Every structure is written in C-alpha cells, then in structure tokens.
Short mmCIF file of C-alpha atoms in Angstrom, two decimals:
data_model
loop_
_atom_site.label_atom_id
_atom_site.label_comp_id
_atom_site.label_asym_id
_atom_site.label_seq_id
_atom_site.Cartn_x
_atom_site.Cartn_y
_atom_site.Cartn_z
CA MET A 663 0.00 0.00 0.00
CA GLU A 664 1.28 3.46 -0.90
CA ARG A 665 1.97 5.64 2.14
CA PHE A 666 2.04 9.41 2.26
CA PHE A 667 3.25 11.74 5.02
CA ILE A 668 1.98 15.31 4.71
CA VAL A 669 3.95 17.98 6.54
CA GLY A 670 1.75 21.02 6.99
CA CYS A 671 -1.75 19.71 6.34
CA GLY A 672 -3.89 22.74 5.61
CA ASP A 673 -6.27 23.22 2.70
CA ILE A 674 -4.06 21.65 0.02
CA GLY A 675 -2.91 18.90 2.36
CA LYS A 676 -6.49 17.94 3.16
CA LYS A 677 -7.37 17.82 -0.53
CA VAL A 678 -4.37 15.57 -1.20
CA ALA A 679 -5.32 13.37 1.77
CA ARG A 680 -8.91 12.93 0.60
CA ILE A 681 -7.85 11.83 -2.88
CA ALA A 682 -5.15 9.51 -1.53
CA LEU A 683 -7.46 7.90 1.04
CA ALA A 684 -10.11 7.34 -1.63
CA ASP A 685 -7.46 5.54 -3.69
CA GLY A 686 -6.68 3.23 -0.77
CA ALA A 687 -3.40 4.82 0.34
CA GLY A 688 -2.31 5.27 3.93
CA VAL A 689 -1.99 8.92 4.94
CA ALA A 690 -0.25 10.44 7.95
CA ALA A 691 0.23 14.13 8.63
CA LEU A 692 2.26 16.41 10.85
CA ILE A 693 0.08 19.14 12.29
CA ARG A 694 0.64 21.68 15.05
CA SER A 695 -2.96 22.35 16.13
CA PRO A 696 -4.72 19.72 18.30
CA GLU A 697 -8.09 20.80 16.88
CA LYS A 698 -6.90 20.36 13.29
CA ALA A 699 -5.27 17.07 14.21
CA GLU A 700 -8.61 15.76 15.46
CA SER A 701 -10.30 16.89 12.25
CA LEU A 702 -7.72 14.94 10.24
CA ARG A 703 -8.25 11.83 12.36
CA GLU A 704 -11.95 12.00 11.60
CA MET A 705 -11.01 11.87 7.90
CA GLY A 706 -8.94 8.73 8.44
CA VAL A 707 -5.55 10.43 8.58
CA THR A 708 -2.98 9.41 11.19
CA ALA A 709 -2.18 12.80 12.73
CA LEU A 710 1.10 13.51 14.51
CA GLU A 711 0.96 16.63 16.68
CA ALA A 712 4.34 18.32 16.39
CA ASN A 713 5.91 21.72 15.82
CA LEU A 714 8.59 22.31 13.19
CA ASP A 715 9.94 25.11 15.38
CA GLU A 716 10.55 22.62 18.21
CA ARG A 717 13.12 20.07 17.09
CA ASP A 718 12.46 17.62 19.93
CA SER A 719 8.79 17.29 18.96
CA LEU A 720 9.72 15.77 15.59
CA ALA A 721 10.90 12.42 16.91
CA GLY A 722 9.09 9.38 15.58
CA MET A 723 7.86 10.84 12.30
CA PRO A 724 6.53 8.07 10.00
CA THR A 725 8.88 8.85 7.12
CA ARG A 726 10.42 5.46 6.37
CA GLY A 727 9.41 4.36 2.87
CA ALA A 728 6.72 7.03 2.58
CA VAL A 729 6.32 9.81 0.06
CA VAL A 730 6.65 13.08 1.95
CA PHE A 731 4.61 16.07 0.82
CA TYR A 732 6.24 19.08 2.44
CA PHE A 733 3.65 21.88 2.41
CA ALA A 734 4.66 23.82 5.54
CA PRO A 735 5.60 27.47 4.93
CA PRO A 736 8.85 28.98 6.19
CA PRO A 737 8.67 31.22 9.25
CA GLY A 738 8.41 34.94 8.62
CA GLY A 739 11.58 36.99 8.48
CA GLY A 740 15.07 36.27 7.25
CA VAL A 741 16.09 34.57 4.02
CA THR A 742 16.43 30.95 5.21
CA ASP A 743 13.98 28.23 6.25
CA PRO A 744 15.05 26.70 9.58
CA ARG A 745 11.95 24.50 9.62
CA VAL A 746 13.12 22.52 6.61
CA ARG A 747 16.50 22.06 8.26
CA ALA A 748 14.88 20.87 11.49
CA PHE A 749 12.70 18.42 9.56
CA CYS A 750 15.65 16.95 7.66
CA ASP A 751 17.80 16.77 10.79
CA ALA A 752 15.05 14.83 12.59
CA ILE A 753 15.07 11.97 10.06
CA ALA A 754 17.41 9.32 11.45
CA PRO A 755 19.48 7.05 9.18
CA GLY A 756 17.27 4.19 8.06
CA GLU A 757 14.11 6.32 8.34
CA GLU A 758 14.45 7.98 4.94
CA PRO A 759 11.31 8.57 2.87
CA ARG A 760 10.91 7.09 -0.60
CA LYS A 761 10.55 10.55 -2.14
CA ILE A 762 10.02 14.18 -1.14
CA VAL A 763 7.67 16.51 -3.02
CA TYR A 764 8.29 20.11 -1.96
CA LEU A 765 5.77 22.89 -2.59
CA SER A 766 7.84 25.95 -3.51
CA THR A 767 6.82 29.16 -5.28
CA SER A 768 7.21 30.60 -8.76
CA GLY A 769 8.42 33.70 -6.93
CA VAL A 770 11.91 32.17 -6.92
CA TYR A 771 12.23 33.35 -10.54
CA GLY A 772 11.80 37.00 -9.54
CA ASP A 773 10.71 39.66 -12.01
CA CYS A 774 11.07 38.40 -15.57
CA GLY A 775 9.66 41.45 -17.32
CA GLY A 776 6.67 39.55 -18.62
CA ASP A 777 8.81 36.95 -20.41
CA VAL A 778 7.90 33.28 -20.66
CA VAL A 779 9.42 31.29 -17.79
CA THR A 780 10.38 27.63 -18.15
CA GLU A 781 12.08 25.33 -15.67
CA GLU A 782 15.37 26.26 -17.38
CA THR A 783 14.97 29.92 -16.39
CA PRO A 784 17.61 30.71 -13.72
CA PRO A 785 16.15 31.46 -10.27
CA ASN A 786 16.47 35.07 -9.19
CA PRO A 787 14.48 35.48 -5.96
CA GLN A 788 14.07 39.15 -5.14
CA THR A 789 11.86 39.16 -2.04
CA SER A 790 12.69 37.71 1.35
CA ARG A 791 9.68 35.42 0.99
CA ALA A 792 11.02 33.97 -2.27
CA ARG A 793 14.56 33.68 -0.89
CA ARG A 794 13.27 31.59 2.01
CA ARG A 795 11.57 29.22 -0.43
CA TYR A 796 14.66 28.94 -2.60
CA ASP A 797 16.73 28.22 0.48
CA ALA A 798 14.34 25.38 1.33
CA GLU A 799 14.66 24.00 -2.20
CA THR A 800 18.44 24.01 -1.84
CA VAL A 801 18.37 22.31 1.56
CA PHE A 802 16.08 19.54 0.33
CA ARG A 803 18.17 18.94 -2.80
CA GLN A 804 21.41 18.74 -0.82
CA TRP A 805 19.90 16.52 1.87
CA GLY A 806 18.31 14.25 -0.72
CA ALA A 807 21.62 13.85 -2.54
CA GLU A 808 23.41 12.97 0.70
CA ARG A 809 20.75 10.49 1.86
CA GLY A 810 19.74 8.97 -1.47
CA VAL A 811 16.21 10.40 -1.42
CA PRO A 812 14.65 11.67 -4.68
CA VAL A 813 13.42 15.26 -4.39
CA VAL A 814 10.79 16.79 -6.68
CA ILE A 815 10.12 20.53 -6.53
CA LEU A 816 6.85 22.17 -7.54
CA ARG A 817 7.15 25.91 -8.21
CA VAL A 818 3.57 26.90 -7.62
CA THR A 819 1.85 30.05 -8.86
CA GLY A 820 -1.02 31.85 -7.12
CA ILE A 821 -3.48 29.36 -5.62
CA TYR A 822 -7.17 30.12 -5.91
CA GLY A 823 -10.42 28.21 -5.46
CA PRO A 824 -13.29 27.94 -2.96
CA GLY A 825 -12.42 30.01 0.10
CA ARG A 826 -9.37 31.44 -1.66
CA LEU A 827 -10.86 34.29 -3.70
CA PRO A 828 -9.90 37.88 -2.75
CA LEU A 829 -13.23 38.63 -1.06
CA GLN A 830 -11.74 40.73 1.74
CA GLN A 831 -9.71 42.84 -0.69
CA LEU A 832 -12.74 43.43 -2.89
CA THR A 833 -15.12 44.33 -0.07
CA SER A 834 -12.57 46.61 1.63
CA GLY A 835 -12.04 48.67 -1.52
CA GLN A 836 -8.45 47.66 -2.17
CA PRO A 837 -7.41 49.12 -5.54
CA VAL A 838 -5.66 47.42 -8.42
CA LEU A 839 -3.25 48.72 -11.02
CA GLU A 840 -4.55 50.17 -14.24
CA GLU A 841 -4.81 47.31 -16.73
CA SER A 842 -2.13 48.78 -19.00
CA LEU A 843 0.33 48.89 -16.08
CA ALA A 844 -0.52 45.55 -14.50
CA PRO A 845 2.09 42.76 -14.68
CA PHE A 846 1.38 39.24 -15.84
CA THR A 847 0.51 36.84 -13.04
CA ASN A 848 -0.28 33.14 -13.01
CA ARG A 849 -2.64 30.88 -11.10
CA ILE A 850 -3.60 27.29 -10.34
CA HIS A 851 -6.89 26.04 -8.91
CA SER A 852 -6.54 24.34 -5.52
CA GLU A 853 -8.23 21.14 -6.74
CA ASP A 854 -5.83 20.92 -9.67
CA LEU A 855 -2.86 21.56 -7.38
CA ALA A 856 -3.81 18.64 -5.13
CA ARG A 857 -3.97 16.32 -8.14
CA ILE A 858 -0.65 17.66 -9.45
CA CYS A 859 1.01 16.91 -6.10
CA LEU A 860 -0.08 13.28 -6.34
CA ALA A 861 1.02 13.10 -9.97
CA ALA A 862 4.45 14.40 -8.93
CA ALA A 863 4.64 11.65 -6.31
CA GLU A 864 3.90 9.06 -8.99
CA HIS A 865 5.81 10.36 -12.00
CA GLY A 866 8.35 12.89 -10.68
CA GLU A 867 12.00 11.87 -10.62
CA ASP A 868 14.94 13.05 -8.57
CA GLY A 869 15.94 16.58 -9.53
CA ASP A 870 12.70 17.34 -11.34
CA ILE A 871 11.35 20.87 -11.11
CA PHE A 872 7.86 21.65 -12.40
CA ASN A 873 6.21 25.00 -12.97
CA VAL A 874 2.67 24.63 -11.66
CA SER A 875 0.12 26.90 -13.33
CA ASP A 876 -2.90 26.67 -15.60
CA GLY A 877 -0.81 27.96 -18.50
CA HIS A 878 -3.00 31.03 -19.08
CA PRO A 879 -1.28 34.10 -17.61
CA THR A 880 -3.45 37.16 -17.01
CA THR A 881 -2.98 40.37 -15.10
CA MET A 882 -3.86 40.62 -11.43
CA THR A 883 -6.32 43.33 -12.47
CA ALA A 884 -8.14 40.92 -14.78
CA TYR A 885 -8.21 38.33 -12.00
CA PHE A 886 -9.74 40.74 -9.48
CA ASP A 887 -12.29 41.84 -12.07
CA ALA A 888 -13.27 38.22 -12.76
CA CYS A 889 -13.67 37.55 -9.04
CA ALA A 890 -15.72 40.71 -8.52
CA ASP A 891 -18.02 39.80 -11.41
CA ALA A 892 -18.50 36.25 -10.12
CA LEU A 893 -19.21 37.46 -6.59
CA GLY A 894 -21.58 40.21 -7.72
CA LEU A 895 -19.34 42.96 -6.36
CA PRO A 896 -18.14 46.22 -7.94
CA ARG A 897 -14.88 45.97 -9.82
CA PRO A 898 -12.00 47.54 -7.87
CA ARG A 899 -10.84 51.05 -8.70
CA ARG A 900 -7.69 51.53 -10.73
CA VAL A 901 -4.56 53.31 -9.55
CA THR A 902 -1.18 54.22 -10.98
CA LEU A 903 1.99 52.47 -9.86
CA GLU A 904 2.94 55.46 -7.74
CA GLU A 905 -0.40 55.49 -5.94
CA ALA A 906 -0.25 51.72 -5.52
CA ARG A 907 3.07 52.12 -3.75
CA ARG A 908 1.38 54.43 -1.24
CA VAL A 909 -1.87 52.56 -0.60
CA MET A 910 -1.08 48.85 -1.03
CA THR A 911 0.40 46.69 1.70
CA PRO A 912 4.07 45.79 1.12
CA LEU A 913 3.05 42.18 0.44
CA MET A 914 0.41 43.13 -2.13
CA PHE A 915 2.72 45.65 -3.78
CA SER A 916 5.42 42.99 -4.13
CA TYR A 917 2.98 40.95 -6.24
CA VAL A 918 2.43 43.79 -8.71
CA THR A 919 6.12 44.51 -9.24
CA GLU A 920 6.99 41.10 -10.72
CA SER A 921 5.78 39.93 -14.12
CA ARG A 922 6.07 36.39 -15.50
CA LYS A 923 4.30 34.11 -17.98
CA MET A 924 4.73 30.61 -16.64
CA ASP A 925 5.15 27.75 -19.11
CA ASN A 926 3.48 24.57 -17.79
CA ARG A 927 4.29 22.25 -20.69
CA LEU A 928 6.67 20.04 -18.69
CA MET A 929 4.09 19.62 -15.92
CA ARG A 930 1.39 18.61 -18.38
CA GLU A 931 3.56 16.24 -20.38
CA LYS A 932 5.70 14.49 -17.77
CA LEU A 933 3.12 14.37 -14.99
CA HIS A 934 0.31 13.45 -17.42
CA VAL A 935 -1.91 16.16 -15.97
CA THR A 936 -5.22 17.22 -17.48
CA LEU A 937 -6.47 20.25 -15.61
CA LEU A 938 -10.00 20.42 -14.27
CA TYR A 939 -9.85 24.22 -14.48
CA PRO A 940 -7.56 25.19 -17.38
CA THR A 941 -8.61 28.85 -17.37
CA MET A 942 -9.13 31.45 -14.67
CA GLN A 943 -12.68 32.11 -15.85
CA GLU A 944 -13.72 28.46 -15.39
CA GLY A 945 -12.00 28.19 -12.03
CA VAL A 946 -13.44 31.40 -10.61
CA ARG A 947 -16.97 30.49 -11.68
CA SER A 948 -16.69 27.07 -10.06
CA SER A 949 -15.34 28.61 -6.85
CA VAL A 950 -18.53 30.59 -6.21
CA ALA A 951 -21.04 28.02 -7.49
#
C-alpha cells in the first residue's frame, strides 16, 4: 500500500489526503494544532501533533518508505527556512522517505519582465519570501543527494479556489493597477494543485522541477475583475503604480512589481496532468457556485 506523510496539512494537504485515502493509500500528517489534528483523524488520517519550530517534537515521524509532501511554509523573516533544516535533521538514518515533493513558489524566478518562464529559467528570488523558499529547495536537494532520497520541486503560482478568492480585498475597496500597467501573473486552482502533487509523487523523478500553473497568464487586475463579477461585487478602482506604492500593503505591492508568464508544458507532459480548471474564468466560476 502506498503511504504518504503530509507535513503542513492545511487546505491543500487535506485535498491531497482525501484523494489519496479514496485511492486506498495510507496517509499520515504532521500538524501543530490539536483541533486540526482531530479533524484529520476524523477523515482517516494518522495525525502527529508536532511543531517544526521545536526540534524535539519531531521524533518518531513516519517517514520510512513514505512519500513526503512538504507543504509547511517557512517562518516569517530572514532569508532561510530553519523549519526545513529541522525536519531533515530529525530523520534518522534508516528512516528515509521514498521521495520528497516540496511545494515551492514561482516567486523564486523573480521579475522576468513579462517573459515566458520555463524550468530552465535561472532562479532570481528578489523578495525575502522567495529567498526563504529557494533556500528550502536548496536544503532539500542537498539533503536528498546525501541520503539517497529523490526530491521533486513544484514551483507553484497563485493558488485560488473555494475560500481562496480575494473577497476581503474586494469588499474593503483595495485598488488594483490600471490594466495597461498591470504585470502578468499566473494561477492554479486548488483542486488541480492537489492532483498535481499526487502526480508528482507518482511520475516525478529526482531533480525534477515543475512550474505549476494553468498555462494562461493574465494580469492581477483581470483576476480581481473576474472575481468581482462572479461574486456580484463592484470591480475595484484603478490606480497608478505610484499610488499603488502608497496605498497597497508591502506584500500586495510585491505581487504587482513582478511579471512572469509561466510555461506549464513540462508539468502537463511528464506528470500526465489534465487540468480540471484550465482557465481562470472556469475556475473562478466554479469557486462561487
């Protein structure tokens, strides 16, 4: 029986777990919250309550022979991910997993000026958030090489889906850039992402990197408009880049200063993925149905 160990079992982790359990796999998960752990147990998941920030709590993880899905985010601040290091350090010799699938971010490519980005595009992380993710990629690759564990990296674009639309931003009046100024952004529906994670576990090989997107870049402005239309809300007001710098949060502004068009051909071909929601319009409509 295939066994999976999900580290950081939030929305995407639960979706992966449901699919895997339905296919007859065994699923365990590392989770910090006792309440969330109980919810996972009710699903049929073996939940281990532990904290990646507390090294001693990681003893006894069920990693041996399992496929590890590492979904936990880095801590805030700095440019490294000590949680990934703690996780790797806690795996004793002889307890190695069969494979690690790491959920990274397309942000590791930095601003590409709207150019097409393939897996051959050199990483150039420009925000602390992206540097932490790239550090985690590097740690996993080095550890995997030393311990003989295949590592597959998924560079994921913006995740959307039920419960993940920008409702708060739209209802609070947060502006967006004028369409002519808006950079290209990329997305993947949460249901498709869960299926891609499992496809990476099955078909991904050591050293593989996959860009994860629906292959249809749009602007963030177009995305917010589509969400507003689907939710029956007014479209957000437009601002110039200079005004955006003044009124947007630093996190939101960082998203509108990088432009990429992600190529997902390798993901589709090697992982044999057929997307449920190949366009933003289809995915947004389904998310509010």
